[in-house]
Amino acid sequence: MGKPFLTIQQQIELLESRDVKTDDASGSILLREGYYSVVNGYKDPFIDREATAAAGDDRYKEGTTLTAIYDLFSFDPKLRGLTFHYPIKAEAAVRTAISYCFSDAHREEDAYLFQANYCSKEEFAASGNDSNRYASEITGLIGILSSRANRSGASFITHYRESYGAVPLWVPTNDLTFGNLEHFFNLMKPAEQRDFCKTIVRSTGRLGDGKLRYFDAQRA
């Protein structure tokens, strides 16, 4: 049988019959957020497993309130926001620094599609990577970038492709995963990797000029 429609009052009565305490705010919560989203989505920590098994439908632990379930519902997006806020900012900084440093060193719009603009096999191995993977890694990266630039349906990429006939690196990098960006960094020339590090330092303001001089000395 399907689930019958329940009015807000009937939803409140259903909760109370299952040992969930309600109050004057309960009707507004259910009307605004929806029974399914709040209760079905966040009920698990409050369920009395033994009583539920015996009754054949949901039964809640003693003292459970709709307010408590709603508080968990409200906290979840806040937690996700805090959890993802800083990784998203870090990814944006990495994305920008990679496209900026590579494009600064290789001014042709399609430079990222040519192997000669990446590190050599020896440089790849010197960074601690498996030299046997060099060919597949660089072929794979160029393949991903070519696919994004020439076949992606993302509107911001198709706009450049159709309007300008070429897609500069800073456009398709916005369609790359963080794993793709790491892959790209591993294949950059050593001098450009150092430029990347300096760019991250400057963009985040985390280190002083003394540290920046260290990177400049390394590049020299």
Short mmCIF file of C-alpha atoms in Angstrom, two decimals:
data_model
loop_
_atom_site.label_atom_id
_atom_site.label_comp_id
_atom_site.label_asym_id
_atom_site.label_seq_id
_atom_site.Cartn_x
_atom_site.Cartn_y
_atom_site.Cartn_z
CA MET A 1 0.00 0.00 0.00
CA GLY A 2 1.13 3.55 -0.69
CA LYS A 3 1.56 6.18 1.97
CA PRO A 4 -1.68 8.12 2.54
CA PHE A 5 -1.69 11.91 2.74
CA LEU A 6 -1.59 13.21 6.30
CA THR A 7 -2.46 16.72 7.40
CA ILE A 8 -0.02 18.52 9.67
CA GLN A 9 -2.20 17.70 12.66
CA GLN A 10 -2.26 14.03 11.64
CA GLN A 11 1.54 14.07 11.28
CA ILE A 12 1.83 15.44 14.81
CA GLU A 13 -0.53 12.78 16.11
CA LEU A 14 1.49 10.08 14.32
CA LEU A 15 4.69 11.30 15.96
CA GLU A 16 3.10 11.39 19.40
CA SER A 17 1.73 7.85 18.91
CA ARG A 18 5.32 6.78 18.31
CA ASP A 19 6.62 8.42 21.52
CA VAL A 20 7.93 11.66 19.98
CA LYS A 21 7.02 14.72 22.05
CA THR A 22 5.80 17.74 20.10
CA ASP A 23 5.17 21.36 21.04
CA ASP A 24 3.68 24.56 19.66
CA ALA A 25 6.50 24.89 17.08
CA SER A 26 6.05 21.39 15.67
CA GLY A 27 3.38 22.31 13.16
CA SER A 28 5.51 25.10 11.72
CA ILE A 29 8.54 22.81 11.44
CA LEU A 30 6.59 20.13 9.58
CA LEU A 31 4.85 22.63 7.32
CA ARG A 32 8.09 24.47 6.47
CA GLU A 33 10.57 21.59 6.17
CA GLY A 34 8.43 18.52 5.53
CA TYR A 35 7.93 15.36 7.58
CA TYR A 36 9.98 13.21 5.23
CA SER A 37 13.00 15.53 5.19
CA VAL A 38 13.17 16.05 8.94
CA VAL A 39 11.87 12.86 10.51
CA ASN A 40 12.70 10.17 7.98
CA GLY A 41 16.08 11.76 7.21
CA TYR A 42 17.30 12.17 10.81
CA LYS A 43 15.37 9.73 12.98
CA ASP A 44 17.97 6.96 13.23
CA PRO A 45 19.83 8.13 16.39
CA PHE A 46 16.49 8.43 18.20
CA ILE A 47 14.94 5.08 17.25
CA ASP A 48 14.32 2.47 19.96
CA ARG A 49 15.31 -0.67 18.05
CA GLU A 50 13.68 -3.21 20.36
CA ALA A 51 10.40 -1.34 20.60
CA THR A 52 10.38 -0.80 16.84
CA ALA A 53 10.90 -4.50 16.18
CA ALA A 54 8.11 -5.40 18.59
CA ALA A 55 5.65 -2.82 17.25
CA GLY A 56 6.38 -3.30 13.56
CA ASP A 57 6.78 0.43 12.97
CA ASP A 58 8.97 3.21 14.31
CA ARG A 59 9.20 3.72 18.05
CA TYR A 60 11.44 6.32 19.61
CA LYS A 61 13.63 6.42 22.69
CA GLU A 62 12.18 7.90 25.84
CA GLY A 63 12.43 11.69 25.89
CA THR A 64 12.73 12.11 22.13
CA THR A 65 11.29 15.39 20.87
CA LEU A 66 10.62 16.67 17.38
CA THR A 67 12.75 19.67 18.34
CA ALA A 68 15.74 17.36 18.95
CA ILE A 69 15.28 15.68 15.57
CA TYR A 70 14.91 19.09 13.92
CA ASP A 71 18.07 20.37 15.64
CA LEU A 72 20.02 17.49 14.07
CA PHE A 73 18.40 18.25 10.70
CA SER A 74 19.45 21.92 11.04
CA PHE A 75 22.99 21.12 12.18
CA ASP A 76 23.79 18.80 9.26
CA PRO A 77 24.09 21.47 6.50
CA LYS A 78 26.05 23.71 8.88
CA LEU A 79 28.51 20.89 9.54
CA ARG A 80 28.82 20.16 5.83
CA GLY A 81 29.36 23.83 5.19
CA LEU A 82 32.18 23.98 7.73
CA THR A 83 33.66 20.71 6.48
CA PHE A 84 33.74 21.69 2.82
CA HIS A 85 34.39 25.42 3.11
CA TYR A 86 38.17 25.23 3.53
CA PRO A 87 38.85 22.33 1.15
CA ILE A 88 36.90 24.21 -1.53
CA LYS A 89 38.98 27.34 -0.93
CA ALA A 90 42.20 25.29 -1.03
CA GLU A 91 41.15 23.62 -4.28
CA ALA A 92 40.36 27.00 -5.84
CA ALA A 93 43.82 28.30 -4.88
CA VAL A 94 45.50 25.21 -6.35
CA ARG A 95 43.43 25.40 -9.53
CA THR A 96 44.28 29.06 -10.07
CA ALA A 97 47.98 28.69 -9.28
CA ILE A 98 48.43 25.74 -11.64
CA SER A 99 46.74 27.43 -14.60
CA TYR A 100 48.49 30.75 -13.92
CA CYS A 101 52.03 29.36 -13.55
CA PHE A 102 51.77 26.98 -16.50
CA SER A 103 50.20 29.61 -18.76
CA ASP A 104 52.79 32.19 -17.75
CA ALA A 105 55.56 29.83 -18.83
CA HIS A 106 53.80 28.60 -21.98
CA ARG A 107 51.89 31.43 -23.65
CA GLU A 108 50.29 29.47 -26.51
CA GLU A 109 46.61 28.87 -25.83
CA ASP A 110 46.86 25.13 -26.47
CA ALA A 111 50.28 24.65 -24.85
CA TYR A 112 48.82 22.22 -22.32
CA LEU A 113 48.17 19.72 -25.10
CA PHE A 114 51.86 19.18 -25.93
CA GLN A 115 54.15 16.81 -24.04
CA ALA A 116 57.20 19.03 -24.56
CA ASN A 117 55.70 21.57 -22.16
CA TYR A 118 55.73 19.14 -19.27
CA CYS A 119 58.57 17.67 -17.23
CA SER A 120 60.89 15.07 -18.68
CA LYS A 121 60.87 11.44 -17.62
CA GLU A 122 64.03 12.08 -15.59
CA GLU A 123 62.48 15.08 -13.81
CA PHE A 124 59.36 13.05 -13.13
CA ALA A 125 61.44 10.31 -11.49
CA ALA A 126 63.56 12.83 -9.56
CA SER A 127 60.38 14.00 -7.79
CA GLY A 128 59.88 10.52 -6.37
CA ASN A 129 57.50 9.24 -9.02
CA ASP A 130 57.71 5.87 -10.76
CA SER A 131 59.46 6.52 -14.08
CA ASN A 132 57.69 3.50 -15.58
CA ARG A 133 54.43 5.38 -15.23
CA TYR A 134 55.63 8.53 -16.96
CA ALA A 135 54.29 7.74 -20.44
CA SER A 136 50.85 6.66 -19.24
CA GLU A 137 50.61 9.57 -16.79
CA ILE A 138 51.39 12.25 -19.34
CA THR A 139 49.26 10.64 -22.05
CA GLY A 140 46.40 10.37 -19.57
CA LEU A 141 46.66 14.00 -18.48
CA ILE A 142 46.78 15.37 -22.02
CA GLY A 143 43.85 13.12 -22.92
CA ILE A 144 41.78 14.49 -20.03
CA LEU A 145 42.63 18.10 -20.90
CA SER A 146 41.92 17.56 -24.59
CA SER A 147 38.57 15.98 -23.78
CA ARG A 148 37.60 18.88 -21.50
CA ALA A 149 38.67 21.51 -24.03
CA ASN A 150 37.28 19.91 -27.18
CA ARG A 151 34.30 17.82 -26.09
CA SER A 152 33.02 19.11 -22.75
CA GLY A 153 29.44 20.31 -22.75
CA ALA A 154 30.02 22.69 -19.83
CA SER A 155 28.67 26.09 -20.86
CA PHE A 156 31.76 28.04 -19.80
CA ILE A 157 33.94 25.80 -22.00
CA THR A 158 31.66 25.69 -25.02
CA HIS A 159 31.46 29.50 -24.90
CA TYR A 160 35.24 29.81 -25.36
CA ARG A 161 35.35 27.02 -27.91
CA GLU A 162 32.59 28.51 -30.06
CA SER A 163 33.43 32.19 -29.57
CA TYR A 164 37.22 32.14 -29.77
CA GLY A 165 38.11 28.84 -31.41
CA ALA A 166 40.57 27.98 -28.63
CA VAL A 167 40.23 27.19 -24.95
CA PRO A 168 42.99 28.58 -22.69
CA LEU A 169 44.09 26.43 -19.78
CA TRP A 170 42.37 28.47 -17.07
CA VAL A 171 39.00 27.49 -18.55
CA PRO A 172 39.15 23.64 -18.62
CA THR A 173 40.95 23.53 -15.25
CA ASN A 174 37.62 24.57 -13.75
CA ASP A 175 36.24 21.26 -14.98
CA LEU A 176 39.01 19.15 -13.40
CA THR A 177 38.81 17.16 -10.18
CA PHE A 178 41.30 17.70 -7.39
CA GLY A 179 42.90 14.40 -8.41
CA ASN A 180 43.33 15.75 -11.95
CA LEU A 181 44.99 18.88 -10.53
CA GLU A 182 47.41 16.78 -8.48
CA HIS A 183 48.14 14.79 -11.62
CA PHE A 184 48.87 18.04 -13.49
CA PHE A 185 51.17 19.37 -10.76
CA ASN A 186 53.21 16.15 -10.74
CA LEU A 187 53.90 16.61 -14.45
CA MET A 188 54.82 20.30 -14.39
CA LYS A 189 58.44 21.28 -14.97
CA PRO A 190 60.38 21.74 -11.69
CA ALA A 191 60.75 25.50 -12.14
CA GLU A 192 57.00 25.84 -12.68
CA GLN A 193 56.31 23.72 -9.61
CA ARG A 194 58.42 26.16 -7.60
CA ASP A 195 56.51 29.06 -9.13
CA PHE A 196 53.32 27.29 -8.13
CA CYS A 197 54.53 27.08 -4.51
CA LYS A 198 55.42 30.77 -4.50
CA THR A 199 52.05 31.65 -5.95
CA ILE A 200 50.24 29.68 -3.25
CA VAL A 201 52.35 31.41 -0.60
CA ARG A 202 51.57 34.86 -1.98
CA SER A 203 47.87 34.18 -2.53
CA THR A 204 47.36 32.88 1.01
CA GLY A 205 49.73 35.33 2.72
CA ARG A 206 51.00 32.57 4.99
CA LEU A 207 54.75 33.22 4.76
CA GLY A 208 56.92 36.33 4.80
CA ASP A 209 59.39 37.64 2.24
CA GLY A 210 62.22 35.60 3.73
CA LYS A 211 60.48 32.40 2.76
CA LEU A 212 59.73 33.75 -0.69
CA ARG A 213 63.41 34.49 -1.21
CA TYR A 214 64.06 30.81 -0.47
CA PHE A 215 61.84 29.83 -3.40
CA ASP A 216 63.52 32.41 -5.62
CA ALA A 217 66.93 31.00 -4.70
CA GLN A 218 65.72 27.48 -5.49
CA ARG A 219 64.51 28.60 -8.89
CA ALA A 220 67.84 30.26 -9.63
#
